[in-house]
mmCIF file of C-alpha atoms in Angstrom:
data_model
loop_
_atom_site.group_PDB
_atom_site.id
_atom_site.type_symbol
_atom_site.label_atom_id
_atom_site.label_comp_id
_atom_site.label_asym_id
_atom_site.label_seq_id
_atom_site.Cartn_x
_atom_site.Cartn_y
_atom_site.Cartn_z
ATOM 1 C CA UNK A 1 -3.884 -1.622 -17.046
ATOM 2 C CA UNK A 2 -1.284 -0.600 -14.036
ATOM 3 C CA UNK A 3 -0.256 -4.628 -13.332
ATOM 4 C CA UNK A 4 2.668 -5.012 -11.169
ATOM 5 C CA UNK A 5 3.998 -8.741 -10.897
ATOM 6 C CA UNK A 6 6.620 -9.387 -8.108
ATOM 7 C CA UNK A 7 8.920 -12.516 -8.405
ATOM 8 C CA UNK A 8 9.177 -14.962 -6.418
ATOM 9 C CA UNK A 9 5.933 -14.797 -4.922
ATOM 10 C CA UNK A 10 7.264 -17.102 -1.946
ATOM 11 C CA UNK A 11 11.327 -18.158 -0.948
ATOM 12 C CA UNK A 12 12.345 -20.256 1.867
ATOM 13 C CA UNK A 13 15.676 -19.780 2.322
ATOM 14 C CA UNK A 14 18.465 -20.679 4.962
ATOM 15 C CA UNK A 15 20.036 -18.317 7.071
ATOM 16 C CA UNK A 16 23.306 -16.361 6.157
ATOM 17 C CA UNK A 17 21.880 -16.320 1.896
ATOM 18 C CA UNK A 18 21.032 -13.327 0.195
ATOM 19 C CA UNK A 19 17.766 -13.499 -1.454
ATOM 20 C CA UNK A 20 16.490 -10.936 -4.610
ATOM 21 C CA UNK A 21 13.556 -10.108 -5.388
ATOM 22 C CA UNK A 22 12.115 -8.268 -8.581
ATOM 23 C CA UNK A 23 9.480 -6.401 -8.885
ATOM 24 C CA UNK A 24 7.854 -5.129 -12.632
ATOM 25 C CA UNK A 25 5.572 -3.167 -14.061
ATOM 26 C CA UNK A 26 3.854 -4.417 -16.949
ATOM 27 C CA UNK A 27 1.906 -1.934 -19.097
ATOM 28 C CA UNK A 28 3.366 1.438 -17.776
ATOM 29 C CA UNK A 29 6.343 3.472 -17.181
ATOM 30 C CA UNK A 30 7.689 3.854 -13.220
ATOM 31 C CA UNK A 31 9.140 6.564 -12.169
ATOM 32 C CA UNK A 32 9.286 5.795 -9.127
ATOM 33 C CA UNK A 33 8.970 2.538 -7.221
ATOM 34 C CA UNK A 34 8.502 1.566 -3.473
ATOM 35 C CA UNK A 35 9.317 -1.332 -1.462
ATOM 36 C CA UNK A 36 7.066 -2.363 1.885
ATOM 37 C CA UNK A 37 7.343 -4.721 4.743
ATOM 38 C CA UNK A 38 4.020 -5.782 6.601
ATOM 39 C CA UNK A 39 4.682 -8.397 9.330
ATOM 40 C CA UNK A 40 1.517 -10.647 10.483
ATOM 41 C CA UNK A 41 -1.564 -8.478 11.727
ATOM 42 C CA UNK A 42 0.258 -5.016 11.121
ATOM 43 C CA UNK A 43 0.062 -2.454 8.812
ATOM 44 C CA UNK A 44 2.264 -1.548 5.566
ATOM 45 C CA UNK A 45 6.299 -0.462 6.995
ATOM 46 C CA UNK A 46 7.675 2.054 3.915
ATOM 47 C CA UNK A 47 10.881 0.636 3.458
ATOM 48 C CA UNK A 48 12.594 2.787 0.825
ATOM 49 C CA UNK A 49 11.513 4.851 -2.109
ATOM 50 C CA UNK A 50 13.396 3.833 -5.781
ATOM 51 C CA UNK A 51 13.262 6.345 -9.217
ATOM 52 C CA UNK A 52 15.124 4.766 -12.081
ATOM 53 C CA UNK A 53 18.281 5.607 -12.150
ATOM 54 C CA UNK A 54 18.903 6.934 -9.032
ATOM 55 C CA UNK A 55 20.039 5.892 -5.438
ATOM 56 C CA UNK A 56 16.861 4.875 -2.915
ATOM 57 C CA UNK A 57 15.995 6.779 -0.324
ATOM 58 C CA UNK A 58 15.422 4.614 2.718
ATOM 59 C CA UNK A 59 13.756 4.921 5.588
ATOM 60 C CA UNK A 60 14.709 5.511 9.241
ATOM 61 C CA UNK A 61 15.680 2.325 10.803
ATOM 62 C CA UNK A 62 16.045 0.738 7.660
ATOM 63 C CA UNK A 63 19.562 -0.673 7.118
ATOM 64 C CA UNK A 64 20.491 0.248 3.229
ATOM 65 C CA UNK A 65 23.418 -2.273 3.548
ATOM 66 C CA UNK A 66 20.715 -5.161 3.921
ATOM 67 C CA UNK A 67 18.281 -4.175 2.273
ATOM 68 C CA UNK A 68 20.003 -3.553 -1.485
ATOM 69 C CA UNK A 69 17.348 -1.535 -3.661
ATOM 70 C CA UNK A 70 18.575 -1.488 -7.470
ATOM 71 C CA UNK A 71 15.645 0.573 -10.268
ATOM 72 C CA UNK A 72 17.777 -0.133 -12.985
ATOM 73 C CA UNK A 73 15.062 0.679 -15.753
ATOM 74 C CA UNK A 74 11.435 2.034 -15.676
ATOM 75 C CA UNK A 75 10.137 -0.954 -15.541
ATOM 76 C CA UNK A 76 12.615 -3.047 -13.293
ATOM 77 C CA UNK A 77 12.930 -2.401 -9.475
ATOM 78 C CA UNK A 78 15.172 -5.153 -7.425
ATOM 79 C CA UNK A 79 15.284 -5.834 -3.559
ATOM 80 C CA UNK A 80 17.854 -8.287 -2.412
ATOM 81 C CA UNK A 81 17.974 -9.147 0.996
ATOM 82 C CA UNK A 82 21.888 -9.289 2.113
ATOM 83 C CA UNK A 83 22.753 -12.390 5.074
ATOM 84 C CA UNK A 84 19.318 -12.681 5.283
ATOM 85 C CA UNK A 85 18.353 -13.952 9.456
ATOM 86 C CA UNK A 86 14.803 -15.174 10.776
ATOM 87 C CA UNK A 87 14.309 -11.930 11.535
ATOM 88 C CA UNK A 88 14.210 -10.818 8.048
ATOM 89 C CA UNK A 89 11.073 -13.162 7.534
ATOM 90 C CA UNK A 90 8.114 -11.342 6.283
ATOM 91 C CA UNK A 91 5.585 -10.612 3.802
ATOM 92 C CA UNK A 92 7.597 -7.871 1.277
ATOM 93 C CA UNK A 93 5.533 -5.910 -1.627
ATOM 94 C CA UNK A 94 6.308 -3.226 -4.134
ATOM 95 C CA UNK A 95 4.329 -0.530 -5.347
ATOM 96 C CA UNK A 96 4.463 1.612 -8.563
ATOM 97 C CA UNK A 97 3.401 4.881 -9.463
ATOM 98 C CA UNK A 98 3.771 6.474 -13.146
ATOM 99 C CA UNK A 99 4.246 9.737 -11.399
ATOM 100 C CA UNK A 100 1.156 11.200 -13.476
ATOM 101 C CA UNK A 101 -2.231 11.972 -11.903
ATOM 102 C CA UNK A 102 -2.761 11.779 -8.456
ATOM 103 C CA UNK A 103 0.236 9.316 -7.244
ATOM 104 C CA UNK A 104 -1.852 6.172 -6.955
ATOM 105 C CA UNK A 105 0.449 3.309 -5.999
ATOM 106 C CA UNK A 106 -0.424 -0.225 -7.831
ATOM 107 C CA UNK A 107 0.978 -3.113 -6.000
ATOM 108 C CA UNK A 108 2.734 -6.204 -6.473
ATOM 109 C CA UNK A 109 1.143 -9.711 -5.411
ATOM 110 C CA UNK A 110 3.996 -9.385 -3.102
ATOM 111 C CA UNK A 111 6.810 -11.840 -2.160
ATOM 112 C CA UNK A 112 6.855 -13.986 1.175
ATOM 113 C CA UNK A 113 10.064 -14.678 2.811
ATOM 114 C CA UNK A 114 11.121 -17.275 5.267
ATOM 115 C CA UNK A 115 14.477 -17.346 6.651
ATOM 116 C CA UNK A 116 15.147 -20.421 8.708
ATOM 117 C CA UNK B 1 4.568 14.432 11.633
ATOM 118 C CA UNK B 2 1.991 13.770 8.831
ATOM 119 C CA UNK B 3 -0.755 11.295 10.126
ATOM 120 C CA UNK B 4 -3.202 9.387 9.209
ATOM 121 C CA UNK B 5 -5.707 7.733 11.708
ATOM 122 C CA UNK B 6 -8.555 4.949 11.091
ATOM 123 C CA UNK B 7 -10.069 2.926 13.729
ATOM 124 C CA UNK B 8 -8.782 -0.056 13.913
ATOM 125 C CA UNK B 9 -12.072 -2.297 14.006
ATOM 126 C CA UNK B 10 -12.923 -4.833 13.612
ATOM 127 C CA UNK B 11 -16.193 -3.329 12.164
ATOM 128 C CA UNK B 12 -18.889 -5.409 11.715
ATOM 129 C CA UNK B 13 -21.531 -5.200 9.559
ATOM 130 C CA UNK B 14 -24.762 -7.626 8.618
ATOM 131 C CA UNK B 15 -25.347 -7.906 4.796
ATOM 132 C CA UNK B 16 -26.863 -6.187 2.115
ATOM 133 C CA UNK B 17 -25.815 -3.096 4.889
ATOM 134 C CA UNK B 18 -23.800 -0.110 4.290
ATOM 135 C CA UNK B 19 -20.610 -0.089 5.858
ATOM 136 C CA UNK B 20 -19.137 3.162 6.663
ATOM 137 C CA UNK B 21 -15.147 3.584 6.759
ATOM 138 C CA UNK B 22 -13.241 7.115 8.202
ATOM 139 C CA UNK B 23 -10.386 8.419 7.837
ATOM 140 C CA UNK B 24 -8.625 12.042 9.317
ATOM 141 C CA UNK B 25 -5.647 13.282 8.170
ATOM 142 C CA UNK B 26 -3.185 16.011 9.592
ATOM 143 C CA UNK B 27 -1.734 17.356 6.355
ATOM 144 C CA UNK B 28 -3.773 20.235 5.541
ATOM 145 C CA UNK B 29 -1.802 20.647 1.994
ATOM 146 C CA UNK B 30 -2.610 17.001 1.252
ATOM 147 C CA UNK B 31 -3.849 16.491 -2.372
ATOM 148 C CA UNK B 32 -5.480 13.401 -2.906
ATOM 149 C CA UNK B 33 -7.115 10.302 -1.202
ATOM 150 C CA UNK B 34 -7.269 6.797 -1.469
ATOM 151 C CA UNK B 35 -8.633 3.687 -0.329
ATOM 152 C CA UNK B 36 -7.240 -0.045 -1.018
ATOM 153 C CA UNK B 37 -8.428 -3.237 0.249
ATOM 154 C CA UNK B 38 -5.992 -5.568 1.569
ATOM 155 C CA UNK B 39 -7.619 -10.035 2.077
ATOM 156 C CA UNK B 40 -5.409 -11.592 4.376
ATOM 157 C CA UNK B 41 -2.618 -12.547 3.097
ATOM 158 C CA UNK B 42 -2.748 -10.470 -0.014
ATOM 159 C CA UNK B 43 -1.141 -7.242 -1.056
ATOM 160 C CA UNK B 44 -2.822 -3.726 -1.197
ATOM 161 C CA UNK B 45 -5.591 -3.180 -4.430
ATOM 162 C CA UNK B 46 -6.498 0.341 -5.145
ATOM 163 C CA UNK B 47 -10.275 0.532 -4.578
ATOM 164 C CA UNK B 48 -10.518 4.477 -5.662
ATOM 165 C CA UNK B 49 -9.132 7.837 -4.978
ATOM 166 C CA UNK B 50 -10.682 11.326 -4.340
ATOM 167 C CA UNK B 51 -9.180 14.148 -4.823
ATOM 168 C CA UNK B 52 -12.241 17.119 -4.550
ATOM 169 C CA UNK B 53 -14.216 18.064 -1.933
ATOM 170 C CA UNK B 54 -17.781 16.179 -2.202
ATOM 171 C CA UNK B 55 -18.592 12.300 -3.207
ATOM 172 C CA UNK B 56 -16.985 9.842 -5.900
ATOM 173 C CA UNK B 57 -18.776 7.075 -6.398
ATOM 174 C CA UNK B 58 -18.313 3.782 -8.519
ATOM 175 C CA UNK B 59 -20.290 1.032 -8.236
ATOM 176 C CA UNK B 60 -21.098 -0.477 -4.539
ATOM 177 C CA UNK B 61 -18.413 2.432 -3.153
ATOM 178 C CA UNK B 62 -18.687 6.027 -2.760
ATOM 179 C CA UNK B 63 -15.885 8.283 -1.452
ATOM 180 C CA UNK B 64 -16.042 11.180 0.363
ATOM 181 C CA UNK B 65 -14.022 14.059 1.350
ATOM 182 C CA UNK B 66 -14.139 16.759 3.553
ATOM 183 C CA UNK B 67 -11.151 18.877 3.398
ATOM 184 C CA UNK B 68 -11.870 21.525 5.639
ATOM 185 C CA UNK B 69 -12.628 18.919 8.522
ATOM 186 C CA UNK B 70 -9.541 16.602 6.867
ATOM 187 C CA UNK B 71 -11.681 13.602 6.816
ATOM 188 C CA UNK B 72 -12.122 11.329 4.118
ATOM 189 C CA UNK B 73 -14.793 8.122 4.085
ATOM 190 C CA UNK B 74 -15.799 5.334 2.492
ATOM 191 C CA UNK B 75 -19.464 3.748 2.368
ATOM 192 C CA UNK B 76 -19.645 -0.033 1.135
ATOM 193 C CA UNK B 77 -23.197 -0.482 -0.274
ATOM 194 C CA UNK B 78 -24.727 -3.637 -0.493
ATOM 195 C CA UNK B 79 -22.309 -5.288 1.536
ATOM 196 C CA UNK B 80 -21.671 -8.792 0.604
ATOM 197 C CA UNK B 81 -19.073 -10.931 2.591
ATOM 198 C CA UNK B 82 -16.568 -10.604 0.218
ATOM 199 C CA UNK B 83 -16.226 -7.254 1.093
ATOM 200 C CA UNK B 84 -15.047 -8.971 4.381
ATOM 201 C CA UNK B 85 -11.010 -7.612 4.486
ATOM 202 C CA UNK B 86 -8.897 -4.547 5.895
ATOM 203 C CA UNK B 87 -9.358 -1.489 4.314
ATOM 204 C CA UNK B 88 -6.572 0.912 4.111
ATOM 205 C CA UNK B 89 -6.718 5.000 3.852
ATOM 206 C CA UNK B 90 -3.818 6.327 2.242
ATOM 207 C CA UNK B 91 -3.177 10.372 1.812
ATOM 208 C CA UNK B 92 -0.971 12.071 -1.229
ATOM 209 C CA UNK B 93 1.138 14.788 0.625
ATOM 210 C CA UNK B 94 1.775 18.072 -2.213
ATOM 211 C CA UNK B 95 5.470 17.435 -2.462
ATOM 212 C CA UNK B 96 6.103 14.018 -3.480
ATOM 213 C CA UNK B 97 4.620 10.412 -4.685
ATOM 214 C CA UNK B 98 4.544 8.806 -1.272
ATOM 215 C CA UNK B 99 1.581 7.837 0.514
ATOM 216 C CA UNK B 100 1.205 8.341 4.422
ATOM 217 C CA UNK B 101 -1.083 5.389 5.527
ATOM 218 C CA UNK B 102 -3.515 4.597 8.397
ATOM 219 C CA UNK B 103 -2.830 1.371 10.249
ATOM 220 C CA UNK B 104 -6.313 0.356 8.334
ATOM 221 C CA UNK B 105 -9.759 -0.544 9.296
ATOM 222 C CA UNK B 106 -10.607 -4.384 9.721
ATOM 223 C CA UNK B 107 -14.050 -4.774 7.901
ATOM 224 C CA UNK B 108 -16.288 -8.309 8.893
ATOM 225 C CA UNK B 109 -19.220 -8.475 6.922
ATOM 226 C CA UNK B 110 -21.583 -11.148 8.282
ATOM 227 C CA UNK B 111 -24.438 -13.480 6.422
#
């Protein structure tokens, strides 16, 4: 139980594109959804926090205009990367929690993005 | 600001040892614990969570939590070198579903 899948699990892409990326939970419910950025040899950056239905609450220094979050249903979370730049390259996962319990987060494989 | 601190390693450990991973924590109010282990290259997996004062243990792991020093452990039994990753200590603040994580602990476990 708890599987998360994240798709694509790798995009190269050139600069300027927008790239999405989808994120799923298989076997539970959602409420809420996260979205992290680790670069190489550092630790997990929160990006922004998702609950169906809602707007996401981002994080400071995190540009919501880039960064578009969509948690259309409980199973469904979206991150599409506007004009993506080299910068932008990085190693991106999603977590879920069912918002039950003790607010264990189950990850995604995780998606890696190049932006040349 | 809610912290979470874990030495960084790397830690390094011959096998069939115990290895023994700490945490501290600044939220008093926090609520529950967790450790995932993160390979290279990989994303987060959930090892376990703790959540009451004392020890938790499943399989090779045990947890353990101290709440009124705000330190929470993990001991690796047996350790075998695919234990060999970065171990990350994650804390449940009371008012909502994030987790506040330490920078993680880099665990080599050596034949």
């Amino acid at each position: 139980g708890a599987v998360v899948s994240q798709h694509p699990s790798w995009v190269i892409c050139k600069s300027g594109t927008s790239v999405k990326i989808e994120c799923r939970s298989l076997d539970f419910q959602a409420t809420t959804m996260f979205w992290y950025r680790q670069f190489p040899k550092q630790s997990l950056m929160l990006m922004a926090t998702s609950n169906e239905g809602s707007k996401a609450t981002y994080e400071q220094g995190v540009e919501k205009d880039k960064f578009l979050i969509n948690h259309a249903s409980l199973t469904l979370s979206t991150l599409t990367v506007t004009s993506a730049h080299p910068e932008d390259s990085s190693f991106y996962i999603c977590s879920a929690t069912q918002g039950l319990g003790y607010n264990e987060q189950f990850f995604g494989p995780g998606t890696r993005l190049t932006v040349l | 600001q809610k912290e979470v601190e874990q030495n960084s390693g790397p830690l390094s450990v011959p096998e069939g040892a115990i290895a023994s991973l700490n945490c501290t924590y600044s939220d008093r109010g926090s609520q529950s614990f967790f450790w995932y282990r993160q390979y290279s290259g990989k994303s987060p997996e959930l090892i376990m969570f703790i959540y009451s004062n004392g020890d938790k243990e499943d399989g090779r792991f045990t947890a353990q939590l101290n709440k009124a020093s705000q330190y929470v452990s993990l001991l690796i039994r047996d350790s075998q070198p695919s234990d060999s990753a970065t171990y990350l200590c994650a804390v449940s603040p009371r008012s909502n579903y994030q987790l506040i994580w330490g920078a993680g602990t880099k665990l080599i476990i050596k034949p």
